Short mmCIF file of C-alpha atoms in Angstrom, two decimals:
data_model
loop_
_atom_site.label_atom_id
_atom_site.label_comp_id
_atom_site.label_asym_id
_atom_site.label_seq_id
_atom_site.Cartn_x
_atom_site.Cartn_y
_atom_site.Cartn_z
CA UNK Z 28 -90.03 -132.38 -263.23
CA UNK Z 29 -92.41 -131.76 -260.55
CA UNK Z 30 -96.05 -131.73 -260.71
CA UNK Z 31 -98.44 -129.59 -258.45
CA UNK Z 32 -102.00 -130.40 -257.77
CA UNK Z 33 -104.57 -127.32 -257.64
CA UNK Z 34 -105.50 -126.77 -254.18
CA UNK Z 35 -109.29 -127.72 -254.79
CA UNK Z 36 -108.04 -131.35 -255.76
CA UNK Z 37 -105.94 -131.47 -252.90
CA UNK Z 38 -108.44 -130.80 -250.31
CA UNK Z 39 -110.78 -133.15 -252.22
CA UNK Z 40 -108.16 -135.85 -251.86
CA UNK Z 41 -107.67 -135.11 -248.06
CA UNK Z 42 -111.28 -135.05 -247.40
CA UNK Z 43 -111.54 -138.59 -249.26
CA UNK Z 44 -108.53 -140.07 -247.21
CA UNK Z 45 -110.42 -138.90 -244.00
CA UNK Z 46 -113.66 -140.37 -244.85
CA UNK Z 47 -112.26 -143.73 -246.10
CA UNK Z 48 -111.81 -146.59 -243.56
CA UNK Z 49 -108.28 -147.00 -242.56
CA UNK Z 50 -108.09 -150.85 -242.43
CA UNK Z 51 -108.86 -152.94 -239.27
CA UNK Z 52 -108.26 -151.19 -236.12
CA UNK Z 53 -107.95 -152.48 -232.60
CA UNK Z 54 -111.49 -153.05 -231.02
CA UNK Z 55 -112.27 -150.70 -228.02
CA UNK Z 56 -112.76 -152.84 -225.17
CA UNK Z 57 -114.66 -150.96 -222.59
CA UNK Z 58 -113.17 -151.20 -219.21
CA UNK Z 59 -115.00 -153.52 -216.89
CA UNK Z 60 -115.24 -154.35 -213.05
CA UNK Z 61 -113.05 -151.33 -212.55
CA UNK Z 62 -114.19 -150.10 -209.07
CA UNK Z 63 -114.57 -146.36 -208.27
CA UNK Z 64 -113.36 -147.45 -204.61
CA UNK Z 65 -111.93 -150.38 -203.15
CA UNK Z 66 -113.27 -149.18 -199.55
CA UNK Z 67 -116.60 -151.56 -199.46
CA UNK Z 68 -114.32 -154.83 -200.31
CA UNK Z 69 -111.30 -153.31 -197.97
CA UNK Z 70 -113.96 -153.05 -194.97
CA UNK Z 71 -115.30 -156.63 -195.76
CA UNK Z 72 -111.94 -158.38 -195.91
CA UNK Z 73 -109.78 -156.59 -193.21
CA UNK Z 74 -111.29 -158.57 -190.05
CA UNK Z 75 -110.13 -161.99 -191.67
CA UNK Z 76 -106.26 -160.59 -192.14
CA UNK Z 77 -103.93 -161.01 -189.16
CA UNK Z 78 -100.43 -160.15 -188.37
CA UNK Z 79 -98.17 -162.85 -187.27
CA UNK Z 80 -95.39 -162.57 -184.56
CA UNK Z 81 -92.93 -165.27 -183.91
CA UNK Z 82 -90.42 -165.31 -181.02
CA UNK Z 83 -87.42 -167.18 -181.78
CA UNK Z 84 -84.54 -168.69 -179.06
CA UNK Z 85 -81.49 -166.52 -178.60
CA UNK Z 86 -79.26 -169.43 -178.98
CA UNK Z 87 -80.95 -170.63 -182.29
CA UNK Z 88 -80.69 -167.03 -183.73
CA UNK Z 89 -76.99 -166.21 -182.62
CA UNK Z 90 -75.93 -169.48 -184.07
CA UNK Z 91 -77.30 -168.64 -187.38
CA UNK Z 92 -76.52 -165.06 -187.26
CA UNK Z 93 -73.41 -164.32 -185.44
CA UNK Z 94 -73.21 -160.76 -187.13
CA UNK Z 95 -76.38 -159.68 -185.89
CA UNK Z 96 -77.11 -160.88 -182.63
CA UNK Z 97 -80.54 -159.06 -182.11
CA UNK Z 98 -82.05 -159.72 -185.49
CA UNK Z 99 -84.74 -162.52 -185.83
CA UNK Z 100 -83.73 -165.83 -187.55
CA UNK Z 101 -84.96 -165.16 -191.10
CA UNK Z 102 -83.94 -167.05 -194.02
CA UNK Z 103 -81.59 -165.54 -196.33
CA UNK Z 104 -83.49 -163.43 -198.84
CA UNK Z 105 -86.64 -163.46 -197.21
CA UNK Z 106 -88.78 -160.35 -196.86
CA UNK Z 107 -87.54 -159.81 -193.11
CA UNK Z 108 -83.97 -160.09 -193.23
CA UNK Z 109 -82.46 -156.60 -193.63
CA UNK Z 110 -85.67 -154.90 -192.55
CA UNK Z 111 -85.45 -156.43 -188.76
CA UNK Z 112 -81.95 -156.50 -188.36
CA UNK Z 113 -81.99 -152.54 -189.01
CA UNK Z 114 -84.87 -152.19 -187.06
CA UNK Z 115 -83.76 -154.03 -183.85
CA UNK Z 116 -80.50 -152.43 -183.99
CA UNK Z 117 -82.10 -149.07 -183.65
CA UNK Z 118 -84.46 -150.33 -181.03
CA UNK Z 119 -82.23 -152.42 -179.08
CA UNK Z 120 -83.48 -152.17 -175.22
CA UNK Z 121 -80.97 -150.60 -172.63
CA UNK Z 122 -78.26 -152.97 -171.53
CA UNK Z 123 -77.68 -155.13 -174.72
CA UNK Z 124 -75.08 -152.96 -176.12
CA UNK Z 125 -75.37 -150.45 -178.96
CA UNK Z 126 -77.77 -147.41 -178.97
CA UNK Z 127 -79.69 -147.07 -175.83
CA UNK Z 128 -77.18 -148.47 -173.40
CA UNK Z 129 -76.77 -146.35 -170.19
CA UNK Z 130 -73.41 -145.85 -168.71
CA UNK Z 131 -72.79 -148.16 -165.80
CA UNK Z 132 -75.88 -150.03 -166.19
CA UNK Z 133 -75.25 -154.09 -166.00
CA UNK Z 134 -75.71 -156.00 -169.04
CA UNK Z 135 -79.10 -157.45 -169.19
CA UNK Z 136 -80.11 -161.07 -170.57
CA UNK Z 137 -80.47 -161.63 -173.93
CA UNK Z 138 -84.09 -161.09 -175.25
CA UNK Z 139 -85.92 -163.20 -177.65
CA UNK Z 140 -85.78 -162.34 -181.28
CA UNK Z 141 -89.11 -161.60 -183.10
CA UNK Z 142 -90.06 -161.87 -186.66
CA UNK Z 143 -93.13 -160.24 -188.30
CA UNK Z 144 -95.38 -161.30 -191.03
CA UNK Z 145 -99.02 -161.68 -192.11
CA UNK Z 146 -101.66 -164.34 -192.41
CA UNK Z 147 -105.41 -164.69 -192.99
CA UNK Z 148 -108.03 -166.82 -191.35
CA UNK Z 149 -109.56 -169.79 -193.69
CA UNK Z 150 -111.60 -171.37 -191.07
CA UNK Z 151 -113.56 -169.45 -188.45
CA UNK Z 152 -114.74 -172.61 -186.66
CA UNK Z 153 -111.37 -174.53 -186.39
CA UNK Z 154 -109.72 -170.92 -185.84
CA UNK Z 155 -106.93 -171.86 -188.66
CA UNK Z 156 -104.63 -169.08 -190.02
CA UNK Z 157 -102.84 -169.68 -193.33
CA UNK Z 158 -99.16 -167.97 -193.70
CA UNK Z 159 -95.91 -168.69 -194.99
CA UNK Z 160 -93.47 -171.23 -193.82
CA UNK Z 161 -90.65 -168.80 -193.61
CA UNK Z 162 -92.52 -166.52 -191.42
CA UNK Z 163 -92.95 -169.35 -188.60
CA UNK Z 164 -89.74 -171.30 -189.36
CA UNK Z 165 -87.68 -171.59 -186.10
CA UNK Z 166 -90.21 -169.84 -183.87
CA UNK Z 167 -90.84 -171.11 -180.32
CA UNK Z 168 -93.91 -168.93 -179.69
CA UNK Z 169 -96.46 -167.47 -181.89
CA UNK Z 170 -99.11 -164.91 -181.88
CA UNK Z 171 -101.53 -163.46 -184.11
CA UNK Z 172 -102.74 -160.03 -183.90
CA UNK Z 173 -106.13 -159.24 -185.39
CA UNK Z 174 -107.61 -156.44 -187.13
CA UNK Z 175 -108.91 -154.51 -183.72
CA UNK Z 176 -105.14 -154.98 -182.12
CA UNK Z 177 -106.46 -158.09 -180.19
CA UNK Z 178 -103.12 -160.26 -179.68
CA UNK Z 179 -103.92 -164.00 -179.49
CA UNK Z 180 -101.49 -167.17 -178.93
CA UNK Z 181 -101.37 -169.60 -181.92
CA UNK Z 182 -100.05 -173.09 -182.40
CA UNK Z 183 -98.17 -174.50 -185.33
CA UNK Z 184 -100.46 -177.11 -187.16
CA UNK Z 185 -98.12 -178.18 -189.95
CA UNK Z 186 -95.75 -176.73 -192.38
CA UNK Z 187 -94.68 -177.37 -195.92
CA UNK Z 188 -91.11 -175.79 -196.81
CA UNK Z 189 -91.45 -176.83 -200.53
CA UNK Z 190 -94.06 -174.44 -201.12
CA UNK Z 191 -93.48 -172.04 -198.29
CA UNK Z 192 -96.89 -172.58 -196.59
CA UNK Z 193 -97.96 -173.00 -192.87
CA UNK Z 194 -101.00 -173.43 -191.11
CA UNK Z 195 -101.70 -171.96 -187.48
CA UNK Z 196 -104.45 -172.65 -185.15
CA UNK Z 197 -105.42 -169.63 -182.81
CA UNK Z 198 -106.00 -170.54 -179.26
CA UNK Z 199 -109.31 -168.46 -178.55
CA UNK Z 200 -113.14 -168.71 -178.12
CA UNK Z 201 -114.21 -165.61 -179.62
CA UNK Z 202 -116.00 -165.43 -183.02
CA UNK Z 203 -113.44 -164.91 -185.85
CA UNK Z 204 -113.92 -164.00 -189.42
CA UNK Z 205 -112.69 -165.90 -192.34
CA UNK Z 206 -112.28 -165.94 -196.23
CA UNK Z 207 -112.47 -168.39 -198.52
CA UNK Z 208 -109.86 -169.32 -201.52
CA UNK Z 209 -110.91 -168.45 -204.70
CA UNK Z 210 -109.95 -170.12 -208.24
CA UNK Z 211 -106.44 -168.77 -209.05
CA UNK Z 212 -106.97 -170.03 -212.64
CA UNK Z 213 -109.96 -167.39 -213.02
CA UNK Z 214 -107.23 -164.78 -212.29
CA UNK Z 215 -105.93 -163.50 -215.58
CA UNK Z 216 -103.22 -160.96 -216.59
CA UNK Z 217 -105.01 -157.42 -216.15
CA UNK Z 218 -107.38 -158.27 -213.41
CA UNK Z 219 -107.65 -156.20 -210.35
CA UNK Z 220 -106.38 -157.70 -207.09
CA UNK Z 221 -106.22 -156.40 -203.67
CA UNK Z 222 -103.09 -157.24 -201.03
CA UNK Z 223 -103.45 -156.93 -197.49
CA UNK Z 224 -100.89 -157.45 -194.91
CA UNK Z 225 -98.43 -156.11 -192.30
CA UNK Z 226 -95.81 -154.44 -194.33
CA UNK Z 227 -92.91 -153.23 -192.18
CA UNK Z 228 -94.85 -153.83 -188.92
CA UNK Z 229 -98.03 -151.55 -190.50
CA UNK Z 230 -100.77 -153.59 -189.76
CA UNK Z 231 -103.83 -153.78 -191.78
CA UNK Z 232 -102.38 -152.02 -194.91
CA UNK Z 233 -104.16 -152.41 -198.01
CA UNK Z 234 -102.60 -151.90 -201.81
CA UNK Z 235 -104.35 -152.59 -205.04
CA UNK Z 236 -102.88 -153.93 -208.35
CA UNK Z 237 -103.35 -156.09 -211.21
CA UNK Z 238 -102.35 -159.71 -212.10
CA UNK Z 239 -99.08 -158.81 -214.13
CA UNK Z 240 -98.16 -162.21 -215.34
CA UNK Z 241 -98.91 -165.97 -214.34
CA UNK Z 242 -96.92 -168.94 -213.97
CA UNK Z 243 -93.58 -167.43 -213.00
CA UNK Z 244 -90.76 -169.92 -212.45
CA UNK Z 245 -88.76 -167.71 -209.99
CA UNK Z 246 -86.25 -170.37 -209.20
CA UNK Z 247 -87.42 -171.17 -205.59
CA UNK Z 248 -88.39 -174.93 -206.17
CA UNK Z 249 -89.55 -177.49 -208.28
CA UNK Z 250 -93.19 -176.36 -207.70
CA UNK Z 251 -92.80 -172.91 -208.73
CA UNK Z 252 -96.11 -171.64 -210.39
CA UNK Z 253 -96.46 -168.08 -209.28
CA UNK Z 254 -98.71 -165.00 -209.76
CA UNK Z 255 -97.09 -162.00 -210.46
CA UNK Z 256 -98.36 -158.68 -209.32
CA UNK Z 257 -97.87 -155.02 -209.20
CA UNK Z 258 -99.64 -154.56 -205.97
CA UNK Z 259 -97.22 -153.05 -203.31
CA UNK Z 260 -96.14 -156.07 -201.35
CA UNK Z 261 -93.26 -155.24 -198.93
CA UNK Z 262 -91.22 -156.88 -196.11
CA UNK Z 263 -93.97 -158.01 -193.69
CA UNK Z 264 -96.59 -158.86 -196.23
CA UNK Z 265 -95.24 -162.49 -196.57
CA UNK Z 266 -98.23 -164.74 -195.76
CA UNK Z 267 -100.78 -162.34 -196.39
CA UNK Z 268 -103.70 -162.77 -198.74
CA UNK Z 269 -104.05 -161.52 -202.51
CA UNK Z 270 -107.81 -161.23 -203.27
CA UNK Z 271 -109.61 -160.83 -206.26
CA UNK Z 272 -112.52 -158.46 -206.78
CA UNK Z 273 -115.23 -161.27 -205.35
CA UNK Z 274 -113.21 -160.98 -202.14
CA UNK Z 275 -111.95 -164.57 -202.70
CA UNK Z 276 -107.80 -165.29 -201.93
CA UNK Z 277 -106.34 -166.18 -205.05
CA UNK Z 278 -103.06 -166.10 -203.97
CA UNK Z 279 -100.53 -166.15 -200.98
CA UNK Z 280 -98.01 -163.26 -200.93
CA UNK Z 281 -94.45 -164.84 -200.67
CA UNK Z 282 -91.75 -163.14 -202.49
CA UNK Z 283 -90.59 -159.58 -204.06
CA UNK Z 284 -88.29 -158.91 -206.49
CA UNK Z 285 -86.34 -155.68 -205.37
CA UNK Z 286 -82.93 -154.08 -205.57
CA UNK Z 287 -83.79 -151.53 -203.15
CA UNK Z 288 -85.33 -153.74 -200.35
CA UNK Z 289 -88.72 -151.96 -201.09
CA UNK Z 290 -91.64 -152.57 -203.44
CA UNK Z 291 -91.10 -152.00 -207.18
CA UNK Z 292 -94.10 -153.36 -208.47
CA UNK Z 293 -92.90 -157.00 -208.91
CA UNK Z 294 -94.41 -159.05 -206.39
CA UNK Z 295 -95.26 -162.96 -206.28
CA UNK Z 296 -98.18 -164.78 -204.85
CA UNK Z 297 -98.41 -168.66 -204.48
CA UNK Z 298 -101.79 -169.39 -206.64
CA UNK Z 299 -104.64 -170.57 -204.52
CA UNK Z 300 -105.08 -173.59 -206.76
CA UNK Z 301 -101.98 -174.74 -205.47
CA UNK Z 302 -102.40 -173.79 -201.82
CA UNK Z 303 -105.84 -175.10 -201.44
CA UNK Z 304 -104.63 -178.83 -201.42
CA UNK Z 305 -101.71 -178.16 -199.38
CA UNK Z 306 -103.54 -176.33 -196.73
CA UNK Z 307 -106.10 -179.03 -196.52
CA UNK Z 308 -103.53 -181.77 -196.04
CA UNK Z 309 -101.72 -179.71 -193.30
CA UNK Z 310 -104.80 -179.24 -191.54
CA UNK Z 311 -105.90 -182.90 -191.65
CA UNK Z 312 -102.78 -184.58 -191.07
CA UNK Z 313 -100.02 -181.83 -190.09
CA UNK Z 314 -97.94 -182.81 -193.34
CA UNK Z 315 -98.05 -183.18 -197.18
CA UNK Z 316 -98.02 -186.22 -198.91
CA UNK Z 317 -96.97 -185.79 -202.37
CA UNK Z 318 -97.48 -187.97 -205.59
CA UNK Z 319 -94.03 -189.53 -206.70
CA UNK Z 320 -93.46 -190.90 -210.35
CA UNK Z 321 -89.86 -191.84 -209.93
CA UNK Z 322 -88.13 -190.62 -212.93
CA UNK Z 323 -85.46 -188.14 -213.81
CA UNK Z 324 -86.54 -185.76 -216.50
CA UNK Z 325 -85.26 -182.94 -218.86
CA UNK Z 326 -86.77 -180.53 -221.29
CA UNK Z 327 -87.14 -181.56 -224.73
CA UNK Z 328 -85.57 -179.18 -227.03
CA UNK Z 329 -86.47 -178.70 -230.85
CA UNK Z 330 -83.41 -180.71 -231.76
CA UNK Z 331 -84.65 -183.68 -229.34
CA UNK Z 332 -88.00 -183.24 -230.86
CA UNK Z 333 -86.75 -183.40 -234.37
CA UNK Z 334 -84.64 -186.79 -233.57
CA UNK Z 335 -87.43 -188.58 -232.07
CA UNK Z 336 -89.92 -187.37 -234.86
CA UNK Z 337 -91.92 -185.94 -232.18
CA UNK Z 338 -94.85 -184.10 -233.81
CA UNK Z 339 -95.79 -180.55 -232.89
CA UNK Z 340 -92.49 -179.33 -231.78
CA UNK Z 341 -90.66 -179.29 -228.39
CA UNK Z 342 -93.34 -180.25 -225.70
CA UNK Z 343 -93.25 -182.61 -222.79
CA UNK Z 344 -90.84 -183.95 -220.44
CA UNK Z 345 -88.03 -186.30 -221.59
CA UNK Z 346 -87.43 -189.27 -219.23
CA UNK Z 347 -83.64 -189.42 -218.69
CA UNK Z 348 -83.93 -192.24 -216.34
CA UNK Z 349 -86.98 -194.20 -214.99
CA UNK Z 350 -85.75 -195.53 -211.61
CA UNK Z 351 -85.68 -199.11 -211.06
CA UNK Z 352 -88.88 -200.37 -208.75
CA UNK Z 353 -90.21 -196.90 -209.02
CA UNK Z 354 -94.00 -196.24 -210.07
CA UNK Z 355 -92.99 -195.14 -213.51
CA UNK Z 356 -90.69 -198.30 -214.33
CA UNK Z 357 -93.29 -200.68 -212.89
CA UNK Z 358 -96.02 -198.92 -214.92
CA UNK Z 359 -93.95 -199.45 -217.97
CA UNK Z 360 -92.20 -195.93 -218.79
CA UNK Z 361 -88.93 -196.46 -220.16
CA UNK Z 362 -85.72 -194.20 -220.36
CA UNK Z 363 -86.17 -191.90 -223.76
CA UNK Z 364 -90.01 -191.55 -223.44
CA UNK Z 365 -91.73 -188.24 -223.82
CA UNK Z 366 -94.51 -187.80 -221.27
CA UNK Z 367 -96.94 -185.60 -223.26
CA UNK Z 368 -99.68 -185.94 -220.79
CA UNK Z 369 -100.27 -186.86 -217.05
CA UNK Z 370 -103.50 -187.71 -215.75
CA UNK Z 371 -105.33 -186.26 -218.35
CA UNK Z 372 -103.27 -182.95 -218.12
CA UNK Z 373 -101.09 -181.77 -220.88
CA UNK Z 374 -97.39 -181.34 -219.83
CA UNK Z 375 -96.53 -178.27 -222.11
CA UNK Z 376 -92.99 -178.16 -220.72
CA UNK Z 377 -90.74 -180.11 -218.30
CA UNK Z 378 -91.33 -177.77 -215.44
CA UNK Z 379 -95.17 -178.72 -215.61
CA UNK Z 380 -94.52 -182.42 -214.70
CA UNK Z 381 -93.30 -182.20 -211.13
CA UNK Z 382 -96.04 -180.03 -209.93
CA UNK Z 383 -98.89 -182.16 -211.75
CA UNK Z 384 -97.22 -185.07 -210.13
CA UNK Z 385 -96.82 -183.85 -206.61
CA UNK Z 386 -100.65 -182.78 -206.78
CA UNK Z 387 -101.88 -186.26 -207.50
CA UNK Z 388 -103.41 -188.27 -204.70
CA UNK Z 389 -100.78 -190.91 -203.59
CA UNK Z 390 -102.29 -194.30 -204.71
CA UNK Z 391 -104.06 -192.99 -207.99
CA UNK Z 392 -103.94 -195.12 -211.00
CA UNK Z 393 -103.00 -192.32 -213.43
CA UNK Z 394 -103.20 -192.45 -217.31
CA UNK Z 395 -99.60 -191.29 -218.66
CA UNK Z 396 -99.40 -190.71 -222.59
CA UNK Z 397 -95.83 -190.81 -223.99
CA UNK Z 398 -94.36 -190.61 -227.22
CA UNK Z 399 -92.37 -193.76 -228.01
CA UNK Z 400 -91.17 -195.00 -231.39
CA UNK Z 401 -92.62 -192.60 -233.41
CA UNK Z 402 -96.32 -192.83 -231.84
CA UNK Z 403 -98.30 -191.69 -228.78
CA UNK Z 404 -98.94 -194.85 -226.28
CA UNK Z 405 -100.75 -194.62 -222.95
CA UNK Z 406 -99.82 -196.39 -219.87
CA UNK Z 407 -101.32 -196.60 -216.46
CA UNK Z 408 -99.02 -195.79 -213.08
CA UNK Z 409 -100.16 -196.17 -209.82
CA UNK Z 410 -98.64 -193.11 -207.92
CA UNK Z 411 -96.66 -193.49 -204.80
CA UNK Z 412 -95.59 -191.33 -202.07
CA UNK Z 413 -92.72 -189.05 -202.55
CA UNK Z 414 -89.69 -190.22 -200.29
CA UNK Z 415 -88.46 -188.34 -197.42
CA UNK Z 416 -84.66 -189.13 -198.60
CA UNK Z 417 -84.64 -188.90 -202.38
CA UNK Z 418 -81.35 -190.54 -202.02
CA UNK Z 419 -83.26 -193.90 -201.08
CA UNK Z 420 -85.00 -193.66 -204.29
CA UNK Z 421 -82.13 -193.61 -206.56
CA UNK Z 422 -81.87 -196.34 -209.27
CA UNK Z 423 -79.49 -199.17 -209.15
CA UNK Z 424 -77.78 -200.20 -212.15
CA UNK Z 425 -76.96 -203.86 -213.84
CA UNK Z 426 -73.52 -205.35 -213.78
CA UNK Z 427 -72.25 -205.08 -217.52
CA UNK Z 428 -70.58 -207.85 -219.34
CA UNK Z 429 -66.89 -207.41 -219.74
CA UNK Z 430 -66.41 -205.17 -223.04
CA UNK Z 431 -63.70 -205.43 -225.43
CA UNK Z 432 -60.64 -203.52 -225.06
CA UNK Z 433 -60.45 -201.48 -228.46
CA UNK Z 434 -60.72 -197.78 -228.46
CA UNK Z 435 -62.74 -196.37 -231.52
CA UNK Z 436 -62.57 -193.01 -233.26
CA UNK Z 437 -66.00 -192.05 -234.19
CA UNK Z 438 -65.38 -189.85 -237.44
CA UNK Z 439 -67.23 -186.66 -237.96
CA UNK Z 440 -68.14 -186.69 -234.44
CA UNK Z 441 -65.13 -185.30 -232.51
CA UNK Z 442 -64.88 -188.02 -230.01
CA UNK Z 443 -62.95 -191.34 -229.28
CA UNK Z 444 -64.67 -194.14 -227.21
CA UNK Z 445 -63.63 -197.20 -225.38
CA UNK Z 446 -64.98 -199.85 -223.03
CA UNK Z 447 -65.36 -199.45 -219.34
CA UNK Z 448 -62.16 -201.21 -218.14
CA UNK Z 449 -61.57 -201.26 -214.44
CA UNK Z 450 -58.40 -198.75 -214.97
CA UNK Z 451 -61.14 -196.55 -216.55
CA UNK Z 452 -63.51 -196.83 -213.34
CA UNK Z 453 -60.75 -195.83 -211.30
CA UNK Z 454 -59.47 -193.04 -213.25
CA UNK Z 455 -63.26 -191.60 -214.10
CA UNK Z 456 -64.55 -192.68 -210.51
CA UNK Z 457 -67.34 -194.57 -212.25
CA UNK Z 458 -69.88 -196.71 -210.26
CA UNK Z 459 -69.02 -200.16 -209.97
CA UNK Z 460 -72.50 -201.09 -211.91
CA UNK Z 461 -71.91 -198.40 -214.60
CA UNK Z 462 -72.30 -199.89 -218.10
CA UNK Z 463 -72.21 -198.34 -221.43
CA UNK Z 464 -69.55 -196.89 -223.76
CA UNK Z 465 -66.97 -194.59 -222.37
CA UNK Z 466 -65.75 -191.28 -224.07
CA UNK Z 467 -61.87 -191.43 -223.86
CA UNK Z 468 -61.13 -188.16 -225.73
CA UNK Z 469 -63.15 -185.10 -227.11
CA UNK Z 470 -61.75 -182.90 -230.15
CA UNK Z 471 -61.92 -179.31 -229.31
CA UNK Z 472 -64.26 -177.80 -231.74
CA UNK Z 473 -65.86 -180.75 -232.83
CA UNK Z 474 -69.58 -181.71 -232.74
CA UNK Z 475 -68.97 -183.52 -229.28
CA UNK Z 476 -67.61 -180.43 -227.67
CA UNK Z 477 -70.13 -178.19 -228.93
CA UNK Z 478 -72.77 -180.52 -226.97
CA UNK Z 479 -70.27 -180.18 -223.85
CA UNK Z 480 -69.31 -183.75 -223.79
CA UNK Z 481 -66.06 -184.45 -221.69
CA UNK Z 482 -64.01 -187.41 -221.19
CA UNK Z 483 -65.48 -189.64 -218.39
CA UNK Z 484 -68.86 -189.25 -219.75
CA UNK Z 485 -70.59 -192.71 -220.63
CA UNK Z 486 -73.01 -193.10 -223.60
CA UNK Z 487 -75.56 -195.51 -222.48
CA UNK Z 488 -78.03 -195.29 -225.27
CA UNK Z 489 -78.09 -194.36 -228.82
CA UNK Z 490 -81.60 -193.49 -230.24
CA UNK Z 491 -83.20 -195.29 -226.96
CA UNK Z 492 -81.26 -198.48 -227.61
CA UNK Z 493 -78.52 -199.74 -225.15
CA UNK Z 494 -75.14 -200.01 -226.21
CA UNK Z 495 -72.31 -201.69 -224.38
CA UNK Z 496 -69.17 -201.92 -226.74
CA UNK Z 497 -67.48 -199.43 -229.06
CA UNK Z 498 -68.20 -201.49 -231.80
CA UNK Z 499 -72.06 -201.40 -231.21
CA UNK Z 500 -72.04 -197.78 -230.99
CA UNK Z 501 -70.31 -197.53 -234.02
CA UNK Z 502 -72.60 -199.59 -236.12
CA UNK Z 503 -75.63 -197.76 -234.49
CA UNK Z 504 -74.06 -194.47 -235.81
CA UNK Z 505 -73.37 -195.58 -239.28
CA UNK Z 506 -76.95 -197.11 -239.34
CA UNK Z 507 -78.32 -193.84 -238.73
CA UNK Z 508 -76.15 -192.13 -241.24
CA UNK Z 509 -77.64 -194.80 -243.65
CA UNK Z 510 -81.08 -193.43 -242.79
CA UNK Z 511 -80.00 -190.22 -243.74
CA UNK Z 512 -80.49 -188.78 -240.07
CA UNK Z 513 -79.13 -185.61 -239.23
CA UNK Z 514 -78.42 -186.47 -235.62
CA UNK Z 515 -78.31 -189.07 -233.07
CA UNK Z 516 -80.15 -188.95 -229.67
CA UNK Z 517 -77.37 -190.09 -227.08
CA UNK Z 518 -78.36 -191.04 -223.36
CA UNK Z 519 -74.98 -189.91 -221.64
CA UNK Z 520 -74.37 -190.27 -217.94
CA UNK Z 521 -71.80 -187.98 -216.36
CA UNK Z 522 -71.10 -186.54 -213.18
CA UNK Z 523 -74.17 -184.39 -212.87
CA UNK Z 524 -76.27 -187.49 -213.68
CA UNK Z 525 -78.19 -188.61 -216.78
CA UNK Z 526 -79.35 -186.49 -219.68
CA UNK Z 527 -80.16 -186.99 -223.57
CA UNK Z 528 -78.04 -185.09 -226.11
CA UNK Z 529 -78.77 -184.77 -229.81
CA UNK Z 530 -75.14 -185.20 -231.48
CA UNK Z 531 -74.88 -184.05 -235.19
CA UNK Z 532 -73.66 -186.87 -237.27
CA UNK Z 533 -74.02 -185.57 -240.64
CA UNK Z 534 -73.24 -181.87 -241.66
CA UNK Z 535 -76.01 -180.16 -243.19
CA UNK Z 536 -74.23 -179.70 -246.56
CA UNK Z 537 -73.49 -183.34 -246.83
CA UNK Z 538 -77.29 -184.66 -246.40
CA UNK Z 539 -78.45 -186.75 -249.34
CA UNK Z 540 -81.93 -186.49 -250.72
CA UNK Z 541 -84.05 -189.34 -251.64
#
């Protein structure tokens, strides 16, 4: 049966609902700092932004790029690679083959390649320009073009390929205009930014956008911490500045994501707080000295955090190996420690640690908070300089005792283990000093296979304690089961180095409750 309300009652209900509060609503935040025009800021900043022209030797260019003899020597994937190859092909001078060759004209000498980029004057008194390393890499002659189209020679002061930063010095006596680095930590998502540079050779181009994201890892290196912006950044913008609305440099435009080669609103800039220290070191000494801790680290997963009893879930960086004679080992850091704070900075995830350590001055005694044996512990580590050759910093192992020859099957784990015999060393190409318990067989579909354990891997530790024989390993696993532990944390050494693996030792349905 249906009921119909009178029209007057229906209208009254509608009016009451309209007047009643509809619950909490999003607060209307007024737009602030939204400029009506970028013209005043652009006019102020343009004199400090330069174009960078780099000549490369023909022999170096041809050896690297035999398929494009007149293109500049640009690193693969850099903002210049395709553009300049196409541009120079279209504009090849007569006598060099291709478009423009006159019939019967004798071949001319190969001309030098040219790369173009952007930069900005950071110190007017010292005539210093900041740009990208990949803009000047392999260059023999460098010129900068000012906003008034004046071309001036420049020399290379220093480069840092790890962060893709280079510093130049302009050879001139004329007065220059400079800009300052700002605080990139103040540039938050949604804030306005201005990019100025030399896209496609179009000097002094200005584009506006916002900060789209922060702390982007684009897999370019250990120190990735990029600002993402939708301001138009194209080939040729590399090395140019990203400004905030106060006219401070908060980023150095470095890379774009683009399936087409042009801007699609995804650009990346090196944050000024990272660049400032690099530029200062290049200016003062021509090279960068980075802090070095001497550890191999890995991400702390939820399972690893549970195995270690780490409160607060997955965070920090797990030390897979503290290199012998390295700063960490000398300071008391051990394999299996989780680094939670370094030099009073929180390590939220693994990738934060290399950047924090690298920015720490060499010789600093830094407090390091680690998670060990179910509690936090603070150690003091004196930071050394990152070796030029990381191979020289590899740890040296100890000579193991001769193991017993018995092979043991670990029930419920899906693997068999044995000692490291001379035959096993030869079969699996193990180092002479390798010690631990060798995995000889892995059951398909078992717990060990799920964790990608393979024959030839070596179990070095269980629950951060060394194991040297299969019997020791079996005893440790059984002890953990008696403690009602769901998994055991194994330190595994394989072809790819050391890593921690949480291995389930008890099926969830069979766990006992105390």
